[in-house]
Coordinates of C-alpha atoms and ligand atoms in Angstrom, one line a residue:
M1 CA 133.7 79.6 134.0
R2 CA 133.2 80.3 130.3
S3 CA 136.2 81.5 128.3
Y4 CA 135.9 84.2 125.6
E5 CA 139.6 84.1 124.8
R6 CA 139.4 83.2 121.1
S7 CA 136.8 86.0 120.6
R8 CA 139.1 88.4 122.5
Q9 CA 142.0 87.5 120.2
L10 CA 140.0 87.9 117.0
Y11 CA 138.5 91.1 118.3
E12 CA 142.0 92.5 119.0
R13 CA 143.0 91.5 115.4
A14 CA 139.8 93.0 114.0
C15 CA 140.5 96.3 115.5
K16 CA 143.5 96.5 113.2
S17 CA 141.5 96.2 110.0
M18 CA 137.9 97.3 110.9
A19 CA 137.0 100.6 112.5
G20 CA 136.3 99.6 116.1
G21 CA 136.6 96.0 115.2
V22 CA 133.0 95.9 114.0
S23 CA 130.6 96.7 111.2
S24 CA 127.9 98.5 113.1
H25 CA 128.1 101.0 115.9
F26 CA 125.7 99.0 118.1
R27 CA 128.0 95.9 118.0
M28 CA 130.7 97.8 119.9
A29 CA 128.8 97.6 123.1
G30 CA 128.6 94.6 125.4
A31 CA 130.8 92.8 127.9
P32 CA 133.4 91.4 127.9
H33 CA 134.0 92.6 124.3
P34 CA 132.3 92.0 121.0
L35 CA 132.1 88.3 120.5
F36 CA 132.7 86.3 117.4
F37 CA 130.1 83.7 116.4
S38 CA 130.6 80.7 114.3
R39 CA 127.1 79.3 113.7
A40 CA 123.5 79.6 114.8
E41 CA 120.5 77.2 114.5
G42 CA 117.0 77.5 115.8
S43 CA 117.0 79.3 119.2
R44 CA 120.8 78.7 119.7
I45 CA 123.9 80.6 118.7
Y46 CA 127.5 79.5 119.2
D47 CA 130.6 81.5 119.6
V48 CA 134.2 80.7 118.4
D49 CA 135.1 79.6 122.0
G50 CA 132.5 76.8 121.7
N51 CA 130.0 78.5 124.1
E52 CA 126.4 77.8 123.4
Y53 CA 123.7 80.4 124.1
V54 CA 119.9 80.5 124.0
D55 CA 119.5 83.5 121.8
F56 CA 117.1 86.3 122.7
T57 CA 118.8 88.9 120.6
L58 CA 117.7 87.1 117.4
S59 CA 120.1 89.3 115.4
Q60 CA 118.3 92.4 116.7
G61 CA 114.9 91.0 115.8
P62 CA 115.0 89.4 112.3
M63 CA 115.1 85.7 113.3
L64 CA 111.4 85.3 114.1
I65 CA 111.3 81.7 112.9
G66 CA 114.8 80.9 114.3
H67 CA 118.3 80.8 112.9
S68 CA 119.0 78.7 109.8
H69 CA 115.5 77.7 109.1
P70 CA 115.7 74.8 106.6
H71 CA 112.8 76.1 104.4
V72 CA 114.4 79.5 104.1
L73 CA 117.9 78.1 103.3
K74 CA 116.5 75.7 100.7
R75 CA 114.5 78.5 98.9
V76 CA 117.5 80.8 98.9
Q77 CA 119.8 78.2 97.5
E78 CA 117.4 77.3 94.8
E79 CA 116.7 80.8 93.7
T80 CA 120.3 82.0 94.0
A81 CA 121.6 79.1 91.9
R82 CA 119.5 80.5 89.0
G83 CA 120.8 84.0 89.3
Q84 CA 121.6 86.6 92.0
L85 CA 120.7 90.1 90.7
Y86 CA 119.3 91.1 87.4
A87 CA 119.0 94.9 87.6
G88 CA 115.6 94.0 86.2
Q89 CA 112.3 92.5 87.3
H90 CA 111.7 88.8 88.2
E91 CA 108.6 86.8 88.9
S92 CA 109.5 85.9 92.5
E93 CA 109.6 89.6 93.3
L94 CA 106.2 90.1 91.9
H95 CA 104.7 87.1 93.8
L96 CA 106.1 88.4 97.0
A97 CA 104.8 91.9 96.4
E98 CA 101.3 90.5 95.7
K99 CA 101.5 88.5 98.9
L100 CA 102.5 91.5 100.9
Q101 CA 99.7 93.5 99.3
E102 CA 97.3 90.9 100.5
L103 CA 98.7 90.8 104.1
I104 CA 99.3 94.4 105.0
P105 CA 96.4 96.8 105.2
C106 CA 98.2 99.9 103.9
A107 CA 100.1 98.1 101.2
E108 CA 98.1 99.1 98.2
L109 CA 101.5 99.5 96.5
I110 CA 105.0 98.7 97.7
R111 CA 108.7 99.3 96.9
F112 CA 111.6 97.1 98.0
S113 CA 114.9 98.3 99.5
N114 CA 117.6 96.6 101.5
S115 CA 117.5 98.1 105.0
G116 CA 115.1 99.7 107.4
S117 CA 117.0 102.9 107.2
E118 CA 116.5 103.1 103.4
S119 CA 112.8 102.5 103.5
V120 CA 112.4 105.2 106.2
Q121 CA 114.2 107.6 103.9
A122 CA 111.9 106.6 101.0
A123 CA 108.9 107.2 103.2
L124 CA 110.0 110.7 104.3
R125 CA 110.8 111.7 100.7
L126 CA 107.5 110.5 99.5
A127 CA 105.6 112.2 102.3
R128 CA 107.3 115.5 101.3
G129 CA 106.8 114.9 97.6
F130 CA 103.1 114.2 98.2
T131 CA 102.2 117.0 100.6
G132 CA 104.7 119.6 99.3
R133 CA 105.6 120.3 102.9
Q134 CA 109.1 120.0 104.5
K135 CA 108.8 119.2 108.2
Y136 CA 108.1 116.0 110.0
I137 CA 107.3 115.0 113.5
K138 CA 109.4 112.3 115.2
F139 CA 109.2 111.2 118.8
E140 CA 111.8 111.4 121.5
G141 CA 113.4 108.0 122.1
Q142 CA 112.5 106.4 118.8
Y143 CA 115.0 105.1 116.3
H144 CA 114.4 105.2 112.6
G145 CA 117.9 104.3 111.3
W146 CA 121.2 105.9 111.3
F147 CA 120.8 108.7 108.7
D148 CA 121.2 112.3 109.5
N149 CA 117.6 113.4 109.4
V150 CA 116.2 110.8 111.8
L151 CA 119.1 110.1 114.2
I152 CA 117.8 112.8 116.4
S153 CA 116.8 112.7 120.1
Q154 CA 117.0 108.9 120.1
H155 CA 118.9 108.8 123.3
P156 CA 119.4 112.3 124.6
S157 CA 120.6 113.0 128.1
L158 CA 118.2 114.6 130.5
E159 CA 120.4 117.7 130.5
S160 CA 120.3 118.1 126.7
A161 CA 116.7 117.0 126.2
G162 CA 114.9 120.1 127.5
A163 CA 111.3 120.3 128.7
E164 CA 109.4 117.1 128.6
E165 CA 106.3 118.6 126.8
S166 CA 108.5 120.3 124.2
P167 CA 111.8 118.5 123.9
N168 CA 114.9 119.9 122.2
S169 CA 115.9 118.3 118.9
V170 CA 119.2 116.7 119.9
L171 CA 121.8 115.4 117.3
E172 CA 123.1 112.0 118.2
T173 CA 126.6 112.0 116.6
Q174 CA 129.4 114.2 115.5
G175 CA 129.4 114.8 111.8
Q176 CA 125.6 115.0 111.5
S177 CA 124.3 117.8 109.4
R178 CA 122.9 120.5 111.6
E179 CA 120.5 121.6 108.8
V180 CA 118.2 118.6 109.5
L181 CA 117.2 120.4 112.7
D182 CA 115.2 122.9 110.7
E183 CA 113.0 120.1 109.3
I184 CA 112.2 118.1 112.4
I185 CA 109.8 118.6 115.3
V186 CA 110.6 116.3 118.2
L187 CA 107.7 115.5 120.6
P188 CA 107.1 113.2 123.6
W189 CA 105.4 109.9 122.6
N190 CA 102.0 108.8 123.9
D191 CA 101.0 112.4 124.3
L192 CA 98.3 113.5 121.8
D193 CA 98.0 117.0 123.2
A194 CA 101.6 117.6 122.3
V195 CA 100.9 116.5 118.7
E196 CA 97.8 118.6 118.4
E197 CA 99.6 121.6 119.7
A198 CA 102.5 121.2 117.2
F199 CA 100.0 121.0 114.3
A200 CA 98.0 123.9 115.6
K201 CA 101.2 126.0 115.5
A202 CA 102.7 124.8 112.2
G203 CA 100.2 122.3 110.6
D204 CA 100.6 123.6 107.1
T205 CA 104.4 122.9 107.1
I206 CA 104.2 119.3 108.5
A207 CA 104.4 116.5 105.9
C208 CA 104.1 113.6 108.2
V209 CA 104.1 112.1 111.6
L210 CA 106.7 109.3 111.8
T211 CA 106.3 106.8 114.6
E212 CA 107.1 103.3 115.7
P213 CA 103.7 101.9 116.6
I214 CA 105.3 100.3 119.7
M215 CA 108.3 102.2 121.0
C216 CA 110.8 99.4 120.8
N217 CA 114.1 101.2 120.8
N218 CA 113.7 102.6 124.3
G219 CA 111.8 100.2 126.5
C220 CA 109.1 98.3 124.7
I221 CA 106.2 100.7 125.2
E222 CA 102.8 100.0 123.8
P223 CA 100.7 102.9 122.7
L224 CA 98.2 104.1 125.3
P225 CA 94.6 103.2 124.3
G226 CA 93.4 105.5 121.6
Y227 CA 96.9 107.0 120.9
L228 CA 97.5 105.6 117.4
Q229 CA 93.9 106.4 116.5
G230 CA 94.4 109.9 117.8
L231 CA 97.5 110.3 115.6
R232 CA 95.4 109.1 112.6
E233 CA 92.7 111.7 113.3
I234 CA 95.1 114.6 113.8
C235 CA 97.0 113.8 110.6
D236 CA 93.7 113.6 108.7
K237 CA 92.6 116.9 110.2
Y238 CA 95.7 118.7 109.1
G239 CA 96.3 116.9 105.8
A240 CA 99.6 115.3 106.9
L241 CA 100.6 111.6 106.4
L242 CA 100.8 109.1 109.2
V243 CA 103.8 106.9 108.8
F244 CA 104.3 103.7 110.9
D245 CA 107.9 102.6 111.1
E246 CA 107.2 98.8 111.4
I247 CA 110.8 97.7 111.0
I248 CA 110.5 95.9 114.3
T249 CA 106.7 95.4 114.7
G250 CA 106.2 94.2 111.1
F251 CA 105.6 90.4 110.9
R252 CA 106.6 90.1 114.5
L253 CA 103.2 91.2 115.9
G254 CA 101.4 89.4 113.2
L255 CA 101.3 89.1 109.5
G256 CA 99.5 92.4 109.1
G257 CA 102.0 94.2 111.4
A258 CA 101.0 96.7 114.1
Q259 CA 98.5 98.4 111.8
K260 CA 96.4 95.2 111.8
Y261 CA 97.1 94.4 115.4
Y262 CA 95.9 97.8 116.7
G263 CA 93.4 98.4 113.9
V264 CA 94.9 101.8 112.8
I265 CA 95.9 102.1 109.2
P266 CA 98.7 104.5 108.4
D267 CA 99.2 106.2 105.0
L268 CA 102.7 104.7 104.7
G269 CA 104.5 101.9 106.5
T270 CA 108.1 100.6 106.5
F271 CA 108.9 96.9 107.0
G272 CA 112.1 94.8 107.2
K273 CA 113.8 92.7 109.9
A274 CA 111.4 89.8 110.7
L275 CA 110.3 89.6 107.1
A276 CA 113.3 87.6 105.8
S277 CA 115.1 85.6 108.5
G278 CA 118.4 87.5 108.4
F279 CA 118.5 88.4 104.7
P280 CA 118.7 92.1 103.8
I281 CA 115.4 93.4 102.6
S282 CA 112.9 96.0 103.5
F283 CA 110.0 97.7 101.9
L284 CA 107.9 100.8 101.9
A285 CA 104.1 100.1 101.7
G286 CA 101.5 102.8 101.1
K287 CA 98.2 103.9 99.9
R288 CA 97.9 103.9 96.2
H289 CA 97.2 107.6 95.6
I290 CA 100.3 108.5 97.6
M291 CA 102.6 105.7 96.2
E292 CA 101.5 106.9 92.7
K293 CA 104.1 109.7 93.1
M294 CA 106.7 107.0 93.2
A295 CA 105.0 105.0 90.5
D296 CA 105.1 107.9 88.0
G297 CA 108.7 108.7 88.9
T298 CA 107.9 112.1 90.4
V299 CA 109.4 111.0 93.6
M300 CA 112.7 109.1 93.0
H301 CA 113.7 105.9 94.8
A302 CA 116.4 103.4 93.6
G303 CA 119.0 100.9 94.7
T304 CA 121.3 98.5 93.0
Y305 CA 120.5 95.6 95.3
N306 CA 116.8 96.2 95.6
S307 CA 114.8 92.9 95.2
N308 CA 118.0 90.8 94.9
N309 CA 117.2 87.2 94.4
P310 CA 118.4 85.7 97.7
S311 CA 116.6 88.3 99.8
I312 CA 113.3 87.9 97.9
A313 CA 113.6 84.1 98.3
A314 CA 114.2 84.4 102.0
A315 CA 111.3 86.7 102.5
A316 CA 108.9 84.6 100.4
A317 CA 110.0 81.5 102.3
T318 CA 109.7 83.2 105.7
V319 CA 106.2 84.4 104.9
E320 CA 105.2 80.8 103.8
V321 CA 106.4 79.5 107.2
L322 CA 104.5 82.3 109.0
E323 CA 101.3 81.6 107.1
S324 CA 101.4 77.9 107.2
D325 CA 101.9 77.5 111.0
G326 CA 98.4 78.4 112.2
D327 CA 99.2 79.0 115.9
L328 CA 102.7 80.4 115.5
Y329 CA 101.9 83.9 116.7
D330 CA 99.9 82.6 119.7
R331 CA 102.7 80.4 120.6
I332 CA 105.4 83.1 120.4
R333 CA 103.2 85.5 122.4
S334 CA 102.5 82.9 125.1
L335 CA 106.2 82.1 125.4
G336 CA 106.8 85.8 125.8
L337 CA 104.2 86.2 128.5
R338 CA 105.6 83.2 130.3
L339 CA 109.0 84.9 130.2
Q340 CA 107.5 88.1 131.5
D341 CA 105.9 86.3 134.5
G342 CA 109.1 84.5 135.3
L343 CA 111.3 87.6 135.1
R344 CA 108.8 89.5 137.3
A345 CA 108.9 86.8 139.9
A346 CA 112.7 86.5 139.7
A347 CA 113.2 90.3 140.1
A348 CA 110.8 90.4 143.1
E349 CA 112.5 87.4 144.8
A350 CA 115.9 89.1 144.5
G351 CA 114.4 92.4 145.8
Y352 CA 114.8 94.4 142.6
R353 CA 112.3 96.9 141.4
A354 CA 111.8 96.2 137.7
V355 CA 109.3 97.0 135.0
I356 CA 108.7 94.2 132.6
S357 CA 106.7 95.3 129.5
G358 CA 105.8 94.5 125.9
P359 CA 103.2 92.5 124.1
G360 CA 105.1 89.2 124.5
Q361 CA 106.5 88.8 121.0
M362 CA 109.0 91.2 122.5
T363 CA 109.6 91.9 126.1
H364 CA 111.6 94.5 127.9
L365 CA 113.2 94.4 131.3
A366 CA 114.0 97.7 133.0
F367 CA 115.5 98.2 136.5
T368 CA 113.5 101.2 137.6
A369 CA 111.4 102.5 140.4
S370 CA 108.9 104.0 137.9
P371 CA 105.6 102.1 138.1
K372 CA 105.4 101.9 134.3
L373 CA 107.0 103.2 131.1
V374 CA 104.9 105.5 129.0
N375 CA 107.5 107.6 127.1
Y376 CA 111.2 108.2 126.8
R377 CA 111.6 110.2 130.0
D378 CA 110.4 107.2 132.0
C379 CA 113.2 105.1 130.3
L380 CA 115.8 107.6 131.6
E381 CA 115.0 106.2 135.1
N382 CA 116.2 102.8 133.9
D383 CA 119.5 101.8 135.6
G384 CA 121.5 100.8 132.5
G385 CA 124.6 99.9 134.5
K386 CA 122.6 97.3 136.4
Y387 CA 121.1 95.9 133.2
A388 CA 124.6 95.6 131.7
E389 CA 125.7 93.6 134.8
F390 CA 122.6 91.5 134.4
A391 CA 123.3 90.9 130.7
K392 CA 126.9 89.9 131.3
G393 CA 125.7 87.5 134.0
M394 CA 123.2 85.9 131.6
L395 CA 125.9 85.6 128.9
D396 CA 128.2 83.8 131.4
R397 CA 125.3 81.4 132.0
G398 CA 124.5 80.7 128.3
V399 CA 121.7 83.2 127.6
R400 CA 122.3 86.0 125.1
V401 CA 120.3 89.2 125.5
I402 CA 120.5 92.6 123.9
G403 CA 122.2 95.2 126.2
R404 CA 119.4 97.7 126.1
G405 CA 116.8 95.5 127.8
I406 CA 114.6 94.1 124.9
W407 CA 114.2 90.4 124.4
Y408 CA 113.0 88.9 121.2
I409 CA 111.1 85.6 121.1
S410 CA 111.1 83.3 118.1
A411 CA 109.0 80.3 117.0
S412 CA 112.0 78.1 117.6
H413 CA 112.1 78.9 121.3
T414 CA 110.5 76.3 123.6
E415 CA 109.0 76.4 127.0
Q416 CA 112.2 74.8 128.2
D417 CA 114.3 77.6 126.7
I418 CA 112.1 80.2 128.5
D419 CA 112.2 78.4 131.8
H420 CA 116.0 78.0 131.4
A421 CA 116.3 81.7 130.9
I422 CA 114.1 82.5 133.9
D423 CA 116.1 80.2 136.1
R424 CA 119.4 81.8 135.0
A425 CA 117.9 85.3 135.5
G426 CA 117.0 84.3 139.0
E427 CA 120.5 83.2 139.7
V428 CA 122.0 86.3 138.2
L429 CA 119.8 88.6 140.1
L430 CA 120.5 86.9 143.4
A431 CA 124.2 87.0 142.7
M432 CA 124.0 90.7 141.9
R433 CA 122.0 91.3 145.1
S434 CA 124.5 89.4 147.3
K435 CA 127.4 91.1 145.6
K436 CA 125.8 94.5 146.4
A437 CA 125.1 93.4 150.0
S438 CA 128.7 92.4 150.6
A439 CA 129.9 95.7 149.0
V440 CA 127.7 97.6 151.4
E441 CA 129.0 95.5 154.3
S442 CA 132.6 96.2 153.4
I443 CA 131.9 99.9 153.2
T444 CA 130.1 99.8 156.6
V445 CA 132.8 97.8 158.3
Ligands
LIG501 C1 112.1 101.1 114.2 C2 113.3 101.0 113.3 N1 113.4 101.7 112.2 C3 114.4 101.6 111.4 C4 115.5 100.9 111.7 C5 116.7 100.8 110.8 O1 116.8 99.6 110.2 P1 118.2 99.0 109.6 O2 119.1 98.8 110.7 O3 117.8 97.8 108.8 O4 118.7 100.1 108.6 C6 115.5 100.1 112.9 C7 116.7 99.3 113.3 O5 116.8 98.8 114.3 C8 114.4 100.2 113.7 O6 114.4 99.5 114.9

């Protein structure tokens, strides 16, 4: 049996100096308690108790080419040795921007920031500045960072969420400004009629439609055929901007992001996570005539740490790896599909109803009787308690997964890693099933 004792002790100590013992709300979750890690390499991560895990959390997505990639580390060391932050321009930043412009369809101009949350804010401000309109549409169940104006209806309860076709706008945390509710229109995802109706009612007040092109923060739900194109057409019809939040899909689906993958070009896109192998960087990309508002200073955007040397170096090195390895994306995707087949079979063998979804580069496992996930309301059917038990069972067997059901695959995973995870999943599911059977027996007796 694995011990988490040293982690437990450190966590207890951490609670005395750090709020909740952690640096991000999302790290508070997970059994047995937040773990402390000491190193990570390739597809493996190690905790302070000496436990090794095959890592499918990939730091919430960024480690697309694996932990501690030598090329990334080398470039970061070299660049950082020369200087760390200039509060001015540097050539590496320019080279990276030119490369991103080449790779991403909507990237006629870009601006760097440090986190996904920041780039989303830049996108919203620019959309407002460009259109002169105040409101924006966001979709129930989607996450766009932790700031007041987007942390809305990300995970509402069924009771608070209202009617499925016209959901309530639900604040997610105490302390959030209530005024943001006047600016937002929350709609169900994958439902073009709902979007058309909202524009028909208030089209001249809507600056943009903000969407994850794949709904990755609840389930891993791909757009229905024609959905993204439909959003494009509605935005064009009403003079609003289409904004893809590609913080997860960017670089993970392919070098051109979801916009290239699905062939729908938004006006603005936000990127981060998988771009830089764990270093903090994000960027807003957009069509030139819109980004000109930022270029001429009419719409303000700033940041002390924007385009800092280590992050730029990490991003440039990551893109080099992604570009130079010709079949990397096919490999990651086929590993993901192998995982999906294996999880499906393991769930069926243990007698669990489960939906396994996602394009492969990321995969989602939900314990649900719904035949498939199309929007947030379907995700509410997911048995989160059962998944938490499953995730703990996996952790105890050396496989680390995110507690909300999504699995990220990296180029450093191997078929052996995938098969190992599938075997462990089979064991966990059978153990859960027999525990449940004996609990039922003891109630019946
Ligand atoms: C789609 C999406 N947008 C924005 C963000 C916020 O990014 P960050 O955590 O880097 O601020 C996230 C984070 O998970 C995300 O998944």
